[in-house]
mmCIF file of C-alpha atoms and ligand atoms in Angstrom:
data_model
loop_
_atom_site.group_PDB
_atom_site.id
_atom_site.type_symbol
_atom_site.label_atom_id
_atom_site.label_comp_id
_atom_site.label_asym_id
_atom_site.label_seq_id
_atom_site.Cartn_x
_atom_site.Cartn_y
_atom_site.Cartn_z
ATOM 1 C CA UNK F 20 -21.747 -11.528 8.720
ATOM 2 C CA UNK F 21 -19.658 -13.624 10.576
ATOM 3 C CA UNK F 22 -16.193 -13.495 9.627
ATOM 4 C CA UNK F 23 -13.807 -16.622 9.925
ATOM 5 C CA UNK F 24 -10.281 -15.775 11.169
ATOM 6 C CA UNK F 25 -7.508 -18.326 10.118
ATOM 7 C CA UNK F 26 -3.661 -18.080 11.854
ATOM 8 C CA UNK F 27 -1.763 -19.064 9.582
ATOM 9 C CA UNK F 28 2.655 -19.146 9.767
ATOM 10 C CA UNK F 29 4.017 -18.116 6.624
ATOM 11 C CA UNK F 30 6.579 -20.724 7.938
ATOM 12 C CA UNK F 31 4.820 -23.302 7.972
ATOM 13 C CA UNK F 32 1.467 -23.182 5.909
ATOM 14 C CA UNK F 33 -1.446 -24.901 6.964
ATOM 15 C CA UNK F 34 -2.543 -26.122 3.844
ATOM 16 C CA UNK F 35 -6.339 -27.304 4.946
ATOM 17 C CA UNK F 36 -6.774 -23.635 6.009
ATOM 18 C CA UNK F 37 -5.830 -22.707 2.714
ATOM 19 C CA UNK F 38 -7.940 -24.851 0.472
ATOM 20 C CA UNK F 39 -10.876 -23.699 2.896
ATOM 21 C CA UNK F 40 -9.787 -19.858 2.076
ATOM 22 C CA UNK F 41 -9.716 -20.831 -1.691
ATOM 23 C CA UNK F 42 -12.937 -22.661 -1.720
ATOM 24 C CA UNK F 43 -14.048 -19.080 -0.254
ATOM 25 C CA UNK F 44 -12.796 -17.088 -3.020
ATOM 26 C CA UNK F 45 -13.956 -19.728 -5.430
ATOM 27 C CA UNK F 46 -17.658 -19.753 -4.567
ATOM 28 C CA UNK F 47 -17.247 -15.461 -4.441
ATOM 29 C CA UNK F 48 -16.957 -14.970 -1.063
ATOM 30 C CA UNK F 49 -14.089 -12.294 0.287
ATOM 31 C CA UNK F 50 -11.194 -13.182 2.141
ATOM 32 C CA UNK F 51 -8.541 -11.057 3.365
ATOM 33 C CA UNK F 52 -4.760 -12.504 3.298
ATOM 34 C CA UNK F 53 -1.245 -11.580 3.872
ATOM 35 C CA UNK F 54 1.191 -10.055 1.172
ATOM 36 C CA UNK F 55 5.287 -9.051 1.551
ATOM 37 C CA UNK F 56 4.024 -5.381 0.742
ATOM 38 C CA UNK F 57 0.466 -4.864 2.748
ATOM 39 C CA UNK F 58 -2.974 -6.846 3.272
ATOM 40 C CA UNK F 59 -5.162 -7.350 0.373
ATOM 41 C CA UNK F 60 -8.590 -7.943 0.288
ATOM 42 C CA UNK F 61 -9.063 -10.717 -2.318
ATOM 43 C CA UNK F 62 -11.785 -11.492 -4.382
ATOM 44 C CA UNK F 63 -12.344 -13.970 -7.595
ATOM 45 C CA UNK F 64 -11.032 -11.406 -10.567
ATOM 46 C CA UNK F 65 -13.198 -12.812 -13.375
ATOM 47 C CA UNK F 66 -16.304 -12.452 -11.045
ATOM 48 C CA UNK F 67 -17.742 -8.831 -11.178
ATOM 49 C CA UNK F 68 -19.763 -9.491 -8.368
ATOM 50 C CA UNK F 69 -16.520 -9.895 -6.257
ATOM 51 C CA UNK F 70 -15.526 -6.740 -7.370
ATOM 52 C CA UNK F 71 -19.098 -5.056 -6.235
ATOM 53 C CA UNK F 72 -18.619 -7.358 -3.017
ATOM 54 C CA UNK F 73 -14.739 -5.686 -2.549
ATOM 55 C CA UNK F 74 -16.165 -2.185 -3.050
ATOM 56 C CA UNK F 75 -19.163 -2.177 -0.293
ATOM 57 C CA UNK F 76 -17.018 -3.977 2.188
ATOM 58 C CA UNK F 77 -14.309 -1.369 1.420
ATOM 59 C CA UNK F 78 -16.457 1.677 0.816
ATOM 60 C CA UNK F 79 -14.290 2.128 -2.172
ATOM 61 C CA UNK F 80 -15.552 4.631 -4.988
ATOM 62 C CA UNK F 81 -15.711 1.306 -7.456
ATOM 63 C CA UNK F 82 -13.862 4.005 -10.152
ATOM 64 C CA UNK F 83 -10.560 2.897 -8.048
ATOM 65 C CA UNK F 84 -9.678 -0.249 -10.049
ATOM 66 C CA UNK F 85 -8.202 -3.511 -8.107
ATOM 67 C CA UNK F 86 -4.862 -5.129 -8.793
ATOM 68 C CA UNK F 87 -4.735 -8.363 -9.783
ATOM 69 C CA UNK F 88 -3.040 -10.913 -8.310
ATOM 70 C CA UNK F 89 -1.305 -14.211 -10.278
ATOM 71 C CA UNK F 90 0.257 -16.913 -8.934
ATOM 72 C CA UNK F 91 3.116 -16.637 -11.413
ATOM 73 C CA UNK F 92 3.795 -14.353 -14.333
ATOM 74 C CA UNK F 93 2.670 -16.217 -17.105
ATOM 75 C CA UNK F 94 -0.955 -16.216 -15.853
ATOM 76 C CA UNK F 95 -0.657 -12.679 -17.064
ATOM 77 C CA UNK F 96 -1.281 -14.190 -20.794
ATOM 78 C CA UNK F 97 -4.977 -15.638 -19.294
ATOM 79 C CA UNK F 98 -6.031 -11.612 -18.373
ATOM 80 C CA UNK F 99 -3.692 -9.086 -19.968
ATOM 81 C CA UNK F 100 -2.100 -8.689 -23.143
ATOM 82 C CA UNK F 101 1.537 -8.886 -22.712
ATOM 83 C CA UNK F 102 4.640 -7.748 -24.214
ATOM 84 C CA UNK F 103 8.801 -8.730 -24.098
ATOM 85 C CA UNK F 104 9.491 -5.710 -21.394
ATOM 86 C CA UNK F 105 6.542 -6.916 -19.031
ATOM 87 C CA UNK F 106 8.914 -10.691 -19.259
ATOM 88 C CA UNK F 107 11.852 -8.884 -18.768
ATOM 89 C CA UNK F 108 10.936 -6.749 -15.691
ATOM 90 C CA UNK F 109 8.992 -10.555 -14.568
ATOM 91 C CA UNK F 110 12.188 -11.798 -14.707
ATOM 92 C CA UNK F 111 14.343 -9.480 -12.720
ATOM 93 C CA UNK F 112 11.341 -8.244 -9.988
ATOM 94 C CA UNK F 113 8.790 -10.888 -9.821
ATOM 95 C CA UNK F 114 7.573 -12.750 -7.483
ATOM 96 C CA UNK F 115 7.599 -9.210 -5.618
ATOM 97 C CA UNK F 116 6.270 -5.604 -4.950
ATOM 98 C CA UNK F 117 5.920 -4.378 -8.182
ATOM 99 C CA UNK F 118 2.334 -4.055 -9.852
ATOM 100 C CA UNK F 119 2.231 -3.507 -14.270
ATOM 101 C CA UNK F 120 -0.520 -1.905 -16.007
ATOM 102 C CA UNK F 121 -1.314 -3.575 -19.157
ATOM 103 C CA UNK F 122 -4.012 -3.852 -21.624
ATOM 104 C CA UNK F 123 -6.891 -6.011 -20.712
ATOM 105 C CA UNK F 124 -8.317 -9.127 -21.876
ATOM 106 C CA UNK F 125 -12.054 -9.888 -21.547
ATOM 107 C CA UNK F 126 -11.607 -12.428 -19.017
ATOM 108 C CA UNK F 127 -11.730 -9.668 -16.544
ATOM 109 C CA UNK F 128 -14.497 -7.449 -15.994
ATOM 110 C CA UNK F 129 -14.740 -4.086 -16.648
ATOM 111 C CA UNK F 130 -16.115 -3.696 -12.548
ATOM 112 C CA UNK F 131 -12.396 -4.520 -11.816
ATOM 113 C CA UNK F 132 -10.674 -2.108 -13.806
ATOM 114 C CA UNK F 133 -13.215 0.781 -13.411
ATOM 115 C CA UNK F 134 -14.327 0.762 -16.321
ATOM 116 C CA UNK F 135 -10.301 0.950 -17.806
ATOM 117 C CA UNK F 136 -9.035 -1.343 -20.964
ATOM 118 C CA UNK F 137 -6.034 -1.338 -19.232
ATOM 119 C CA UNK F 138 -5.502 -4.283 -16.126
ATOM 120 C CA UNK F 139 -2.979 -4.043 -12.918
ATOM 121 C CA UNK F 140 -1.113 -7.484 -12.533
ATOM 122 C CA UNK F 141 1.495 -8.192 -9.611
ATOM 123 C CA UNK F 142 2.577 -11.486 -8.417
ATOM 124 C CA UNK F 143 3.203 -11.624 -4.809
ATOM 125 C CA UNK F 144 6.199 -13.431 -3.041
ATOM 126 C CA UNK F 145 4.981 -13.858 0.096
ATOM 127 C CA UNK F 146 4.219 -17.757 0.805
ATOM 128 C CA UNK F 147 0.505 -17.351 2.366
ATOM 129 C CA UNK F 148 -0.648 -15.058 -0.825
ATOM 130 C CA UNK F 149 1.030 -17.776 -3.031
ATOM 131 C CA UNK F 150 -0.305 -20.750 -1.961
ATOM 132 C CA UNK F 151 -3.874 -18.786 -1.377
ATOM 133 C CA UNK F 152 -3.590 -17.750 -5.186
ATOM 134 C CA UNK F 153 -2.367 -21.064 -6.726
ATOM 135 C CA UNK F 154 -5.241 -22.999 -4.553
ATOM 136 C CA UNK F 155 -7.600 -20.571 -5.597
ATOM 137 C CA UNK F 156 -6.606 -21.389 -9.379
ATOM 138 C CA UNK F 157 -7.514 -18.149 -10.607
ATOM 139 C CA UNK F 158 -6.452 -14.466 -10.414
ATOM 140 C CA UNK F 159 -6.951 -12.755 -7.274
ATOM 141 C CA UNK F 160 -8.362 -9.099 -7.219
ATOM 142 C CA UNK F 161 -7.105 -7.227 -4.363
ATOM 143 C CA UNK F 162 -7.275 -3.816 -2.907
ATOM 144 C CA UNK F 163 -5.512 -3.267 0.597
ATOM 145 C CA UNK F 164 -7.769 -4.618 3.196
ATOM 146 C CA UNK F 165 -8.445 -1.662 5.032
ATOM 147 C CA UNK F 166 -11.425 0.536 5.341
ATOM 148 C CA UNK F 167 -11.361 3.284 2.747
ATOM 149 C CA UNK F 168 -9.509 6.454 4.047
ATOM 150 C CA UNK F 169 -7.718 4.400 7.000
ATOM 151 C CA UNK F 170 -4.116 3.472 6.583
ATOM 152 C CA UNK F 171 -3.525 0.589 4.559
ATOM 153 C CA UNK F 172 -2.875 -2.632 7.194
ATOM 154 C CA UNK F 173 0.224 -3.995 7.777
ATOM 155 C CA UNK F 174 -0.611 -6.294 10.203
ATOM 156 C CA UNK F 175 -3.341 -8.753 10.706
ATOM 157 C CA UNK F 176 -5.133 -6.969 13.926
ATOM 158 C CA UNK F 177 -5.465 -4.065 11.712
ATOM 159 C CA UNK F 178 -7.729 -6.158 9.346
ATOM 160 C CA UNK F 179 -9.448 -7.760 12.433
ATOM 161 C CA UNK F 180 -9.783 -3.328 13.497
ATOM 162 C CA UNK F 181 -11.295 -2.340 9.551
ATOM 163 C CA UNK F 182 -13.462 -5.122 8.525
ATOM 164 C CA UNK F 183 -14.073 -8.056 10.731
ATOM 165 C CA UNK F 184 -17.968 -8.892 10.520
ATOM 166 C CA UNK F 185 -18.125 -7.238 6.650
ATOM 167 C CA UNK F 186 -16.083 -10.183 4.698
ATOM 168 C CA UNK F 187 -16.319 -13.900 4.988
ATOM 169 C CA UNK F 188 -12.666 -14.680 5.855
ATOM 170 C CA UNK F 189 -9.183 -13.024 7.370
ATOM 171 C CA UNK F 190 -6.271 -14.921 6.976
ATOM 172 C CA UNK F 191 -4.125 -13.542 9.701
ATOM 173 C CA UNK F 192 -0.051 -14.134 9.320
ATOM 174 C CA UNK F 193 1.474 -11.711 11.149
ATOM 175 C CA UNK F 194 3.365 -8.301 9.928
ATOM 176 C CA UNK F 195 4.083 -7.861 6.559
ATOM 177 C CA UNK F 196 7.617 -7.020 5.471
ATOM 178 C CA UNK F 197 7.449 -4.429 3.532
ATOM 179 C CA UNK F 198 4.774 -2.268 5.298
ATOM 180 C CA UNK F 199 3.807 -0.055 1.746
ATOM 181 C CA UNK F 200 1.873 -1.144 -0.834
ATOM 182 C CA UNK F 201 3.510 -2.038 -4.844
ATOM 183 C CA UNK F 202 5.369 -0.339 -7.032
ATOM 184 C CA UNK F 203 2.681 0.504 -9.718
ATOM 185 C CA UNK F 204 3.970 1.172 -13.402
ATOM 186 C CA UNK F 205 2.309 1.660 -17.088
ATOM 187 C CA UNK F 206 4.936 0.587 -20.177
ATOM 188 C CA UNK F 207 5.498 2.712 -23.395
ATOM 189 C CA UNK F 208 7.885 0.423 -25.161
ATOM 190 C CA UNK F 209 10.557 -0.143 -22.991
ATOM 191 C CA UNK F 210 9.569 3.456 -20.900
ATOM 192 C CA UNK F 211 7.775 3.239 -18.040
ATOM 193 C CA UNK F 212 6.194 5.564 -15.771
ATOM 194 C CA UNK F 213 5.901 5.039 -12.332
ATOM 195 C CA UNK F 214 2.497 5.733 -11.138
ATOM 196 C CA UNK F 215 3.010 4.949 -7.323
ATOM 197 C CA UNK F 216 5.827 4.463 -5.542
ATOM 198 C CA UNK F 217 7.210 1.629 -3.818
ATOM 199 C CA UNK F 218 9.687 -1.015 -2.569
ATOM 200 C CA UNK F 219 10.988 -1.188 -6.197
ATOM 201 C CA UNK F 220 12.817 1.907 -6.828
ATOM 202 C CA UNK F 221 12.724 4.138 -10.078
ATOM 203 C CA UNK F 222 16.674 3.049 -9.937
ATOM 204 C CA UNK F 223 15.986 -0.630 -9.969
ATOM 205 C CA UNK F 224 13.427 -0.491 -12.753
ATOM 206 C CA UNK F 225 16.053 1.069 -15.040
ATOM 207 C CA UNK F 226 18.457 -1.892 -15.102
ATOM 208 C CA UNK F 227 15.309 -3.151 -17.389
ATOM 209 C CA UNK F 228 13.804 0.193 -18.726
ATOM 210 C CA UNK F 229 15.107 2.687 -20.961
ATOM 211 C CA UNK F 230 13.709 5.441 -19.034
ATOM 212 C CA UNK F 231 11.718 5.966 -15.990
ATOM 213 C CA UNK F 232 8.445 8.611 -15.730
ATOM 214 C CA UNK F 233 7.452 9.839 -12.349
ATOM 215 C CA UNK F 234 3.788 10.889 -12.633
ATOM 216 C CA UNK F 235 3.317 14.472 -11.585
ATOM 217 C CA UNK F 236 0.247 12.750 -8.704
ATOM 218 C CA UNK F 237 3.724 10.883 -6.789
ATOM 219 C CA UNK F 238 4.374 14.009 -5.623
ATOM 220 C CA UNK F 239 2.384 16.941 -6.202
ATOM 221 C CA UNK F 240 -1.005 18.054 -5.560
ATOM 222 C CA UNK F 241 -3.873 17.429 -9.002
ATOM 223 C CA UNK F 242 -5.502 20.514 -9.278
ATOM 224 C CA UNK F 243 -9.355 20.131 -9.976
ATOM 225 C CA UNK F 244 -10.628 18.111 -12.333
ATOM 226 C CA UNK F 245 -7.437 16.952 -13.212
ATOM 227 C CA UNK F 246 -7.370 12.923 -14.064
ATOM 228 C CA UNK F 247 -4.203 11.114 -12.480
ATOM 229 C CA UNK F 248 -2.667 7.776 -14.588
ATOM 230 C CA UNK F 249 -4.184 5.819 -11.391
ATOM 231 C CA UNK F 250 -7.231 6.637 -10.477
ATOM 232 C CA UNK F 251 -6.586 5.770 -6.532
ATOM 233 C CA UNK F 252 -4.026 8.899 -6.665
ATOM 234 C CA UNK F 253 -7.149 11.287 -6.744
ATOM 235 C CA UNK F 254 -8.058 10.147 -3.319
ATOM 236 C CA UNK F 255 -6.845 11.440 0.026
ATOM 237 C CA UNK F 256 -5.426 8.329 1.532
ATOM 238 C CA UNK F 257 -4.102 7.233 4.439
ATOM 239 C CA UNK F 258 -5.573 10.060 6.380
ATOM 240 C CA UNK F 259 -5.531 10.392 9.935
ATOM 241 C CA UNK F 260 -8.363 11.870 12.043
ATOM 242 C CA UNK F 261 -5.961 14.395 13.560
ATOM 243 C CA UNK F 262 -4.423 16.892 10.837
ATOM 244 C CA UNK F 263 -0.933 15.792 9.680
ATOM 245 C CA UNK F 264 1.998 18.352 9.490
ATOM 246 C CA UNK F 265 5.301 17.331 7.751
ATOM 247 C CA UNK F 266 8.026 19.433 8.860
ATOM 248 C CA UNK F 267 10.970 20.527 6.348
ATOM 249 C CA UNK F 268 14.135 21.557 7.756
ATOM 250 C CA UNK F 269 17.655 20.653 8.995
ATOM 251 C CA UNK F 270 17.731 17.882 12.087
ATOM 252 C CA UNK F 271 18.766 20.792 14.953
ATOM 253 C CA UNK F 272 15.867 22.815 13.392
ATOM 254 C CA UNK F 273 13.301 20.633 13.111
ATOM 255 C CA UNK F 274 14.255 19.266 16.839
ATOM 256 C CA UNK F 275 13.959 22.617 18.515
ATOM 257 C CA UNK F 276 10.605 22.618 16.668
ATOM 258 C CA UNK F 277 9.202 19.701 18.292
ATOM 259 C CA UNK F 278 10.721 20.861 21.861
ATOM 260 C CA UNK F 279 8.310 23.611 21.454
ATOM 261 C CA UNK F 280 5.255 22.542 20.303
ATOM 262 C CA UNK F 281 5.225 19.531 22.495
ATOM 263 C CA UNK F 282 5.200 22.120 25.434
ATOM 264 C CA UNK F 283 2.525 23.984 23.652
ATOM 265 C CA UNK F 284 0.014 21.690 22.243
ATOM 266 C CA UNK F 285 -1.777 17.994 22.469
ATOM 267 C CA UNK F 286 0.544 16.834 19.474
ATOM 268 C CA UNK F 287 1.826 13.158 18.474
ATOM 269 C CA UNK F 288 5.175 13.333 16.769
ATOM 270 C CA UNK F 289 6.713 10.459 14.395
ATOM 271 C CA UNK F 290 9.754 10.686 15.200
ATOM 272 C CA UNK F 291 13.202 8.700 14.558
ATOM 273 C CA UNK F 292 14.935 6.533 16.945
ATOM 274 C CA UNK F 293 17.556 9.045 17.787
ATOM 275 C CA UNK F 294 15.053 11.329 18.916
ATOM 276 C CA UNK F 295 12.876 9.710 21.610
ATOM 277 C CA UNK F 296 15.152 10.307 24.518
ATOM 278 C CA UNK F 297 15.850 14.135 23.697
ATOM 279 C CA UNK F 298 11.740 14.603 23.393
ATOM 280 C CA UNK F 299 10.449 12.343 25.581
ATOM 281 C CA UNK F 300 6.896 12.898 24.979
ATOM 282 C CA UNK F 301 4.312 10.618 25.561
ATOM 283 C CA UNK F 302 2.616 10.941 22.300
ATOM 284 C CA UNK F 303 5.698 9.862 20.924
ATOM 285 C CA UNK F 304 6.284 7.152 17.819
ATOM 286 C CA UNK F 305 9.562 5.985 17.134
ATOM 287 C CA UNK F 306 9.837 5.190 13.208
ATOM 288 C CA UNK F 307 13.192 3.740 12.813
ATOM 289 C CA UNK F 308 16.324 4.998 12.356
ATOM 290 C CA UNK F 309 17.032 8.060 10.161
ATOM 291 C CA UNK F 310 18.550 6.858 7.244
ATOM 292 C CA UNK F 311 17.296 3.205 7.337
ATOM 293 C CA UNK F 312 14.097 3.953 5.073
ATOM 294 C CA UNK F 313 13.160 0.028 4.974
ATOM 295 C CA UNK F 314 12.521 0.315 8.985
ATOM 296 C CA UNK F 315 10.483 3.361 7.711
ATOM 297 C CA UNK F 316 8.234 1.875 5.278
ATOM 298 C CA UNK F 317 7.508 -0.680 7.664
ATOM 299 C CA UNK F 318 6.567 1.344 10.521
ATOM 300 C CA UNK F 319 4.551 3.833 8.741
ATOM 301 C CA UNK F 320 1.285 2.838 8.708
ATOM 302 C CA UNK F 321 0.999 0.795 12.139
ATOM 303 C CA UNK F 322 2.324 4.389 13.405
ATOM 304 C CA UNK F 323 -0.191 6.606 11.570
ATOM 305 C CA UNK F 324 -3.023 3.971 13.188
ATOM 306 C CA UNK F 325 -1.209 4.522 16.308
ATOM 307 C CA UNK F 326 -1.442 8.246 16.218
ATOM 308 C CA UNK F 327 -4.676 8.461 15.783
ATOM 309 C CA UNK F 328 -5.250 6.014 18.642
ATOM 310 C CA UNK F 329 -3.240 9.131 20.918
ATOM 311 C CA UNK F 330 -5.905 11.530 21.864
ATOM 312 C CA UNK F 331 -4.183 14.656 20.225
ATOM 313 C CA UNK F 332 -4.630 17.912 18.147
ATOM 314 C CA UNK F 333 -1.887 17.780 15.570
ATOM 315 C CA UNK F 334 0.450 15.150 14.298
ATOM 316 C CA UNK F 335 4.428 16.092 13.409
ATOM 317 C CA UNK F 336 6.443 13.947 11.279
ATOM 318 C CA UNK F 337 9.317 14.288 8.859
ATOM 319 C CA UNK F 338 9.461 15.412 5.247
ATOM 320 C CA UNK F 339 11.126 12.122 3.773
ATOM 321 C CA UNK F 340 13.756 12.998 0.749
ATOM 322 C CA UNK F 341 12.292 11.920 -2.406
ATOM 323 C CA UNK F 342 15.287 9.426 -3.867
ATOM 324 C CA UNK F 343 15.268 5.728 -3.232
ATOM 325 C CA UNK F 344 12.924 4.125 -1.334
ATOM 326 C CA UNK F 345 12.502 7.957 0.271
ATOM 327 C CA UNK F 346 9.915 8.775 -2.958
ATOM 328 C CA UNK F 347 7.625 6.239 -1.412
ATOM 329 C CA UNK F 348 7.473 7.409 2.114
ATOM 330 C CA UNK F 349 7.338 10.745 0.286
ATOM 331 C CA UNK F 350 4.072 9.932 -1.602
ATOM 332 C CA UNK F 351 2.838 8.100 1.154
ATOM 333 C CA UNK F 352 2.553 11.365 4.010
ATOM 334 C CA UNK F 353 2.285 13.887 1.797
ATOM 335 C CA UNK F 354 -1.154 12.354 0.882
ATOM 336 C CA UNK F 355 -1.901 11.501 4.387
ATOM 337 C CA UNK F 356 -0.697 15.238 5.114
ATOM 338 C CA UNK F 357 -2.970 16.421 2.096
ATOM 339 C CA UNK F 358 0.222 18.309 1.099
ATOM 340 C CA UNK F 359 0.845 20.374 4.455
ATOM 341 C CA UNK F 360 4.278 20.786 4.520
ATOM 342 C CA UNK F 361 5.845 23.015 7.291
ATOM 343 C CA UNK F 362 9.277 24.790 6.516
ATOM 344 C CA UNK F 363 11.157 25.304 10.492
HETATM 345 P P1 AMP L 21 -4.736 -0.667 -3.737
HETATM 346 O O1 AMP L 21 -5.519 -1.757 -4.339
HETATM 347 O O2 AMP L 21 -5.386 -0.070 -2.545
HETATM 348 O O3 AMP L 21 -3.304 -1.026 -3.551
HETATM 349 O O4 AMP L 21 -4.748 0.436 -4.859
HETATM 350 C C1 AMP L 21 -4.538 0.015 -6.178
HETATM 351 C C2 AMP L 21 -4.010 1.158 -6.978
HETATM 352 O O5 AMP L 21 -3.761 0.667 -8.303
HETATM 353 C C3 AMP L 21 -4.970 2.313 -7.095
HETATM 354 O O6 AMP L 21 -4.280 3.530 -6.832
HETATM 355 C C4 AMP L 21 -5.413 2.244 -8.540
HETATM 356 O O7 AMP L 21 -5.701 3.510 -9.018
HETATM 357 C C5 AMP L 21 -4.223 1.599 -9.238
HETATM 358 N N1 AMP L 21 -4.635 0.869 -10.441
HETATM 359 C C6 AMP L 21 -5.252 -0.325 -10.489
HETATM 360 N N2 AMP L 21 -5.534 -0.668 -11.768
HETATM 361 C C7 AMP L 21 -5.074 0.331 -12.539
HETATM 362 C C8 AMP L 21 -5.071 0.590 -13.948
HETATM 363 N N3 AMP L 21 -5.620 -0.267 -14.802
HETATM 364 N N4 AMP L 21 -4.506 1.736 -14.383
HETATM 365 C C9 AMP L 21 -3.947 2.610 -13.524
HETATM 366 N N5 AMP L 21 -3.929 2.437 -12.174
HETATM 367 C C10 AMP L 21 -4.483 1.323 -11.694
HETATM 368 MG MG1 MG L 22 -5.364 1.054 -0.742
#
C-alpha cells in the first residue's frame, strides 16, 4: 500500500490536507495523526471494519480495545452513556490527556471495545487531532500508531519507522508534547480508579473525585491468568530488543554502578543530564534533568527507540519514584523492563 504523508504545522493548519485526511477516515481508510500525548492511529469508530483494519496494521491482539476520540465532550452522549462526574472531570481536564471508561452505546462496535460494554472516550487538545476529528464528523478510534511491542511514537519519523506502506495516510506534525500516552480511568460514583497512568496525576483527578484507585497492573506484575481493568496492561509493552534493567538506589550508588558496567559490558544507559559528562559513554541517552519529570515523559520513548538503535547487550536506566507524574514513567519502564528492577 502506498501510504500518503501530509506535513502539517500545528501552527498553522493546512486545512485542504485535513479534509483530504478526513475524507480518508470517512470512506474507512487509516490515517495516522498527531496528539499532545502520543500518535494515534485513527480509524472511523462506528466502522468495525476500521477496527479489524487498526488491528492487522498494528498486529494488535484485537482483545486490546481502542480509545475513542471526540472532538468535544458532549459527543460522548452519541457513543457512551454518561454521567454528572464524567461533565465534571470534562470540565476541569478536557480537551487533554485524560481517557474515561464508560458504558457503551450501540453506535460503537463491539470490535472496538473487545468485546467490552464499557467504551474509552478522550478528547484531544492538540490542534491537528482536533481539526482531523471535527472534519472527520465522527469519533475517531485510536490506538498509538506504533507497531505492536515497539515504543509508542512520539514523533512523526517514528510512524514513518512502524508503519509506512501498511496504512493509507500519516499526518506528520512534529513531536508531541507530552511524549506518554492518557491518563486512563473507570468511575464508581464519584471514585475512580486509575487504570494507566499519565500526564493527569492521581492528585489532579481528586480536586473532582472523591477518591482515587490505583489498579494493582500500574505497578505490579499480574500473575497468570489474572485479568487487568485494561486489557492492554496484560501486554509487555514498550519493549526493547536489548533487556532493560532499572536500577534502584541512591544517586552516588547508582553512579558508581554505571562507571562499572560501562567498563565491563556493551550497555546503553538512560541517563539524566547531570550525568553525561561524569560517564561519558557513547551509548549514552540523556533524559532530562532529574527532577523535571515532564522533560522525562517526553524523552522516554524517542530514547528507548534510540537504545535499541545502539548495538548493545543491556540497557540501564533509573527506577522513577512513583508520585506525580513519576507513577507514569514508573508504569511505563517497569513494563518495558518486564519488572527487572536492580537494587545497587
Ligand atoms: P493505546 O490505544 O495503545 O493507547 O491503548 C489503549 C489502552 O486503553 C489499552 O491499554 C486498553 O486496554 C485501554 N482501554 C481501552 N478501552 C478500554 C475499556 N473499555 N476498558 C478498559 N480499558 C480500556
Ligand atoms: Mg499503545
Amino acid at each position: 500500500m502506498n501510504t500518503k504523508i501530509f506535513e502539517i504545522s500545528p501552527e498553522q493548519i493546512d486545512r485542504s490536507a485535513i479534509e483530504e485526511a478526513a475524507e480518508i477516515l470517512r470512506s474507512g481508510g487509516l490515517v495516522a495523526f498527531p496528539t499532545e500525548t502520543v500518535y494515534g492511529l485513527g480509524g472511523n469508530a462506528t466502522d468495525e471494519n476500521a477496527a479489524a483494519k487498526i488491528y492487522a496494521a498494528k498486529g494488535r491482539p484485537s482483545d486490546n480495545p481502542l480509545i475513542v476520540h471526540i472532538a468535544s465532550p458532549e459527543d460522548a452522549e452519541r457513543y457512551a452513556v454518561t454521567n454528572e462526574v464524567y461533565y465534571r472531570l470534562a470540565k476541569a481536564f478536557m480537551p487533554g490527556p485524560l481517557t474515561i471508561i464508560l458504558p457503551k452505546k450501540d453506535t460503537i462496535p463491539s470490535t472496538v471495545t473487545g468485546g467490552l460494554d464499557t467504551v474509552a472516550l478522550r478528547c484531544p487538545s492538540h490542534p491537528i487531532a482536533r481539526a482531523l476529528i471535527e472534519a472527520a464528523g465522527v469519533g475517531i478510534a485510536a490506538p498509538s500508531a506504533n507497531r505492536s511491542g515497539s515504543p509508542s511514537p512520539s514523533l512523526g519519523e517514528h510512524v514513518i519507522r512502524d508503519l509506512d506502506g501498511r496504512i493509507d495516510a500519516i499526518i506528520d506534525g512534529g513531536s508531541c508534547e507530552i511524549g506518554l500516552e492518557s491518563t486512563i480511568i473507570s468511575l464508581d460514583g464519584s471514585t475512580a480508579t486509575l487504570l494507566r497512568p499519565g500526564a493527569i496525576t492521581s492528585d489532579a483527578l481528586l480536586c473532582v473525585c472523591n477518591e482515587v484507585k490505583i489498579a494493582p497492573a500500574v505497578t505490579e506484575m499480574l500473575s497468570e491468568n489474572e485479568r487487568p481493568l485494561s486489557p492492554g496492561m496484560k501486554y509487555r509493552h514498550y519493549a526493547p530488543s536489548a533487556p532493560l534493567v532499572l536500577l534502584d538506589g541512591d544517586p552516588d550508588a547508582v553512579l558508581s554502578f554505571l562507571y562499572r558496567a560501562q567498563n565491563a559490558e556493551r550497555c546503553g544507559i538512560l541517563c539524566y543530564h547531570d550525568e553525561v559528562d561524569l560517564l561519558r559513554n557513547e551509548r549514552l541517552i540523556d533524559i532530562g534533568e532529574r527532577d523535571d519529570l515532564a522533560a522525562q515523559a517526553h524523552a522516554l520513548f524517542a530514547a528507548l527507540r534510540k537504545a535499541d538503535d545502539f548495538d548493545c547487550d543491556i540497557i540501564y536506566a533509573h527506577l522513577p519514584k512513583k508520585d506525580g507524574m513519576g507513577l507514569a514513567l514508573y508504569n511505563r519502564l517497569i513494563r518495558a523492563a518486564a519488572h527487572t528492577v536492580l537494587s545497587v
